[in-house]
Coordinates of C-alpha atoms in Angstrom, one line a residue:
M243 CA 96.6 123.3 86.8
R244 CA 98.7 124.1 83.5
W245 CA 100.9 121.5 84.3
Q246 CA 101.3 118.8 81.4
G247 CA 104.3 121.5 79.2
G248 CA 106.1 121.3 82.4
R249 CA 109.4 120.1 82.7
R250 CA 110.0 116.4 85.0
S251 CA 112.2 115.8 87.5
S252 CA 114.6 113.3 87.4
N253 CA 114.6 113.2 91.1
I254 CA 111.6 110.3 91.6
E255 CA 112.3 106.6 92.6
D256 CA 110.0 103.8 91.7
R257 CA 109.8 101.7 94.7
R258 CA 106.7 100.7 94.4
G259 CA 105.7 96.7 93.9
T260 CA 108.9 95.6 95.0
G261 CA 108.4 94.6 98.5
V262 CA 109.3 95.5 102.0
G263 CA 111.1 92.2 103.1
R264 CA 109.4 92.2 106.6
P265 CA 105.8 92.1 107.9
L266 CA 102.9 95.0 107.7
A267 CA 102.2 96.2 111.3
I268 CA 98.4 96.1 112.2
G269 CA 96.6 95.3 108.9
G270 CA 97.4 98.1 106.7
G271 CA 94.6 99.0 103.7
V272 CA 92.4 102.3 103.5
T273 CA 90.8 101.7 107.0
T274 CA 94.5 101.7 108.8
L275 CA 95.2 105.1 106.2
V276 CA 92.2 107.3 107.6
V277 CA 93.0 106.3 110.9
A278 CA 96.8 107.4 110.9
L279 CA 95.9 110.3 108.4
L280 CA 93.9 111.7 111.6
V281 CA 96.7 111.3 113.6
L282 CA 100.0 112.4 111.3
L283 CA 98.8 113.6 107.7
L284 CA 101.4 115.6 105.9
G285 CA 103.7 114.7 108.7
G286 CA 107.2 116.7 108.7
D287 CA 109.7 115.1 110.7
P288 CA 108.5 111.3 111.3
S289 CA 111.6 109.8 113.4
V290 CA 110.2 111.4 116.5
L291 CA 107.1 108.7 116.0
L292 CA 109.2 106.2 114.7
S293 CA 110.6 103.6 117.2
G294 CA 112.7 102.3 114.9
D295 CA 116.4 103.0 113.9
P296 CA 116.5 106.3 112.4
Q297 CA 120.1 105.5 111.1
A298 CA 119.0 102.6 109.1
P299 CA 120.1 102.9 105.3
S300 CA 117.9 104.6 103.1
G301 CA 118.4 101.8 100.0
G302 CA 115.6 100.1 101.6
V303 CA 112.9 98.9 99.1
G304 CA 108.8 99.7 99.8
G305 CA 105.7 98.2 98.2
S306 CA 103.5 95.2 98.6
G307 CA 104.7 93.0 96.0
R308 CA 101.9 93.4 93.7
P309 CA 102.2 94.9 89.9
V310 CA 101.8 98.9 90.2
D311 CA 98.6 100.3 89.1
P312 CA 99.2 101.8 85.7
A313 CA 96.0 104.0 86.3
Q314 CA 99.0 105.8 88.4
A315 CA 100.8 106.6 85.2
Q316 CA 99.4 110.4 84.4
L317 CA 100.1 110.7 88.9
E318 CA 103.2 110.0 88.5
D319 CA 103.9 112.2 85.7
F320 CA 102.1 115.2 87.6
V321 CA 104.0 114.8 90.5
S322 CA 107.0 115.0 88.9
V323 CA 106.3 117.7 87.0
I324 CA 105.6 119.8 90.5
L325 CA 108.8 118.4 92.1
A326 CA 111.1 119.9 89.2
D327 CA 109.0 123.4 89.2
T328 CA 109.8 123.4 93.0
E329 CA 113.2 122.5 91.8
D330 CA 112.9 125.5 89.6
T331 CA 111.7 127.9 92.5
W332 CA 113.4 127.6 95.6
P333 CA 117.5 128.0 94.3
R334 CA 116.8 131.8 93.7
L335 CA 114.9 132.1 96.6
L336 CA 117.3 130.6 99.0
E337 CA 120.7 132.2 97.6
P338 CA 120.2 135.4 98.8
L339 CA 120.1 133.6 102.5
G340 CA 123.6 131.6 101.7
V341 CA 121.7 128.9 101.7
R342 CA 122.2 126.2 98.5
Y343 CA 119.4 124.4 97.8
V344 CA 120.0 120.7 97.4
E345 CA 117.3 118.8 95.3
P346 CA 115.5 116.4 97.4
R347 CA 114.3 113.2 95.7
L348 CA 111.1 111.9 95.5
V349 CA 109.8 108.2 96.3
L350 CA 107.1 106.5 95.1
F351 CA 105.9 103.6 97.0
S352 CA 103.1 101.4 97.9
D353 CA 101.4 100.2 101.2
A354 CA 105.1 100.9 103.0
V355 CA 108.9 101.8 102.9
E356 CA 112.1 101.8 104.8
S357 CA 113.6 105.2 105.4
S358 CA 116.7 106.6 106.9
C359 CA 113.7 107.7 109.4
G360 CA 112.6 104.0 109.9
F361 CA 110.3 101.7 108.5
Q362 CA 106.3 103.4 107.7
Q363 CA 103.1 102.6 106.3
S364 CA 101.1 104.0 103.6
A365 CA 99.1 105.3 106.7
V366 CA 101.5 108.0 108.2
G367 CA 100.5 109.9 104.9
P368 CA 103.3 111.7 103.1
F369 CA 106.4 112.6 104.7
Y370 CA 109.7 113.8 104.6
C371 CA 112.9 112.3 106.1
P372 CA 115.4 114.9 106.9
L373 CA 118.2 112.4 107.5
D374 CA 118.0 111.2 103.5
Q375 CA 116.3 114.4 102.0
R376 CA 113.6 112.4 100.4
V377 CA 110.1 112.9 100.4
Y378 CA 108.1 109.7 100.5
L379 CA 104.8 109.8 98.7
D380 CA 102.0 106.6 98.0
L381 CA 99.9 108.2 95.0
G382 CA 97.1 106.4 96.6
F383 CA 96.5 109.1 99.5
F384 CA 95.7 111.6 96.7
R385 CA 92.9 109.4 96.4
E386 CA 92.0 109.5 99.8
L387 CA 92.2 113.4 99.8
D388 CA 89.7 113.4 97.7
R389 CA 87.0 110.8 98.6
R390 CA 87.2 111.3 102.0
F391 CA 88.7 114.6 103.0
G392 CA 87.0 116.2 100.3
A393 CA 89.8 118.3 98.5
P394 CA 89.9 117.5 95.2
G395 CA 91.9 118.8 92.7
D396 CA 95.4 118.6 91.1
F397 CA 96.6 121.9 92.6
A398 CA 95.4 120.3 96.2
Q399 CA 97.7 117.4 94.9
A400 CA 100.6 120.0 93.7
Y401 CA 100.1 121.3 97.4
V402 CA 100.7 118.1 99.4
V403 CA 104.0 117.9 97.2
A404 CA 105.0 121.8 97.9
H405 CA 104.2 121.4 101.7
E406 CA 107.0 118.2 101.8
V407 CA 109.6 119.7 99.8
G408 CA 108.9 122.6 102.5
H409 CA 109.6 120.7 105.0
H410 CA 113.2 120.4 102.6
V411 CA 113.5 124.0 102.7
Q412 CA 113.3 123.9 106.5
N413 CA 116.1 121.5 106.5
L414 CA 118.5 123.1 105.1
L415 CA 117.7 126.1 106.7
G416 CA 118.7 124.5 109.9
I417 CA 115.4 124.8 111.1
S418 CA 114.1 121.6 111.6
E419 CA 116.8 120.3 113.9
R420 CA 116.9 123.2 116.0
V421 CA 113.0 122.5 116.2
H422 CA 113.8 118.8 116.9
S423 CA 116.3 119.8 119.8
Q424 CA 114.1 122.2 121.4
R425 CA 111.3 119.3 121.4
G426 CA 113.5 117.4 123.3
R427 CA 113.6 120.1 126.3
T428 CA 110.0 120.4 126.5
S429 CA 106.8 119.5 127.8
R430 CA 104.4 117.7 125.6
A431 CA 102.2 120.5 125.0
Q432 CA 105.4 122.9 124.1
A433 CA 106.8 120.4 122.0
N434 CA 103.6 120.1 120.1
A435 CA 103.0 123.8 119.7
L436 CA 106.7 124.0 118.5
S437 CA 105.4 121.1 115.7
V438 CA 102.2 123.0 114.6
L439 CA 104.6 126.0 113.9
Q440 CA 107.0 124.0 111.4
E441 CA 104.1 122.7 109.9
L442 CA 102.3 125.8 109.2
Q443 CA 105.3 127.1 107.8
A444 CA 105.8 124.3 105.5
D445 CA 102.0 125.2 104.4
C446 CA 103.7 129.2 104.0
F447 CA 106.6 127.5 101.5
A448 CA 104.2 125.8 99.7
G449 CA 102.3 129.1 98.9
I450 CA 105.9 130.7 98.6
W451 CA 106.3 128.2 95.7
A452 CA 102.8 128.6 94.2
H453 CA 103.3 132.7 94.3
H454 CA 106.4 132.2 92.0
A455 CA 105.2 129.3 89.7
Q456 CA 102.4 131.7 88.6
R457 CA 104.4 134.6 88.4
Q458 CA 107.4 132.7 86.2
R459 CA 105.1 130.1 84.7
Q460 CA 101.4 130.9 84.8
I461 CA 100.8 127.3 85.8
L462 CA 97.3 128.5 87.9
E463 CA 93.9 128.2 86.2
Q464 CA 90.4 129.4 87.6
G465 CA 89.9 127.4 91.1
D466 CA 93.0 126.3 91.4
V467 CA 94.1 128.5 94.7
E468 CA 90.4 127.2 96.0
E469 CA 91.7 123.9 95.6
G470 CA 94.7 124.8 97.7
L471 CA 93.1 126.3 100.6
R472 CA 90.5 123.3 100.4
A473 CA 93.1 121.0 100.8
A474 CA 94.6 123.2 103.8
S475 CA 91.3 123.8 105.5
A476 CA 90.1 119.6 105.3
I477 CA 93.6 118.5 106.8
G478 CA 93.5 120.8 110.1
D479 CA 93.8 119.3 113.7
D480 CA 90.7 121.0 114.3
T481 CA 88.7 119.4 111.6
L482 CA 90.2 115.7 111.7
Q483 CA 89.8 115.2 115.6
R484 CA 85.7 116.2 114.9
R485 CA 85.6 114.4 112.4
A486 CA 87.4 111.6 114.3
S487 CA 85.5 111.5 117.7
G488 CA 83.2 114.8 117.6
H489 CA 85.8 117.0 119.8
V490 CA 88.3 119.0 119.6
V491 CA 91.5 119.1 121.9
P492 CA 93.6 121.9 121.2
E493 CA 96.4 121.3 123.0
S494 CA 97.1 117.5 120.9
F495 CA 97.6 119.6 117.7
T496 CA 100.5 118.9 116.0
H497 CA 99.5 120.9 112.5
G498 CA 97.6 123.1 113.2
S499 CA 93.7 124.2 112.8
S500 CA 91.8 125.1 109.5
A501 CA 91.8 128.1 109.6
Q502 CA 95.9 128.6 110.8
R503 CA 97.0 126.2 107.8
V504 CA 94.8 128.1 105.3
E505 CA 96.3 131.7 106.7
W506 CA 99.7 130.6 106.4
F507 CA 99.2 129.0 102.7
R508 CA 97.9 132.0 102.0
R509 CA 100.2 134.4 103.2
G510 CA 102.9 132.7 101.2
L511 CA 100.8 132.5 98.1
K512 CA 100.4 136.6 98.2
Q513 CA 104.0 137.7 99.9
G514 CA 106.1 135.0 98.2
T515 CA 109.1 135.4 100.5
V516 CA 110.6 133.2 103.8
E517 CA 110.6 136.4 105.7
A518 CA 106.9 136.4 105.4
C519 CA 106.8 132.6 106.7
D520 CA 108.4 133.3 110.5
T521 CA 105.9 131.4 112.3
F522 CA 108.4 130.7 115.0
R523 CA 108.7 134.7 115.6
G524 CA 108.1 135.6 119.2
A525 CA 107.4 132.0 120.0
E526 CA 110.1 131.5 121.9

């Protein structure tokens, strides 16, 4: 990607290495990270999975108390540029829909963090909390995306950020609230199906960002699109379940199959419109 000359966002909060003030649950570390990623990778609204108080204050701190790895400095810079690029993309797309784009904040943390959606470990992967309009990211996730899930490259990493920002767009459009309300009135299988539709739409919204970033700022290089598609495929529910247990249980999907994630990311990338990303059409 041609990102080095991009604008840096001012909406980055660095909570790495500051200590959480409460013990981590069930160990932590790479093993826990990989196991939990199979359950909640790129999760949209973690509040439906949390037992903590959803009204907890958003000013908590995260991290292990250890010094921040200086090797993450370039990744921090990269994430800041991608976030800024989403800030430059979404306002003009939402304005015709009568929606004012409110810029989300992106919280960098290490090991664990307190959000308004509750206390979370890095094990959950990147997540968006609609209650405080923040994206939470442990940069170590990118290493796992490369080494364990076979999805290397800066555009794969940009896709992760753009997907979580996609959940923020859903929040601004009122989609997240509607899905949350519907999930509470349905069976578990139906609730899972709604989660899949929400995740696939966030994939499509990530494609919308890439479409406009390329058309307006020419950020893509040869092979970048393939990186994004590879990342979308690597984190499909069927791929993750097959890797974890050797078999696939479609009714338990919460994020969509590899083919679905690739399809909807590609659709947003090709068409670049919010209307093209209506995964809920005909689902009621």
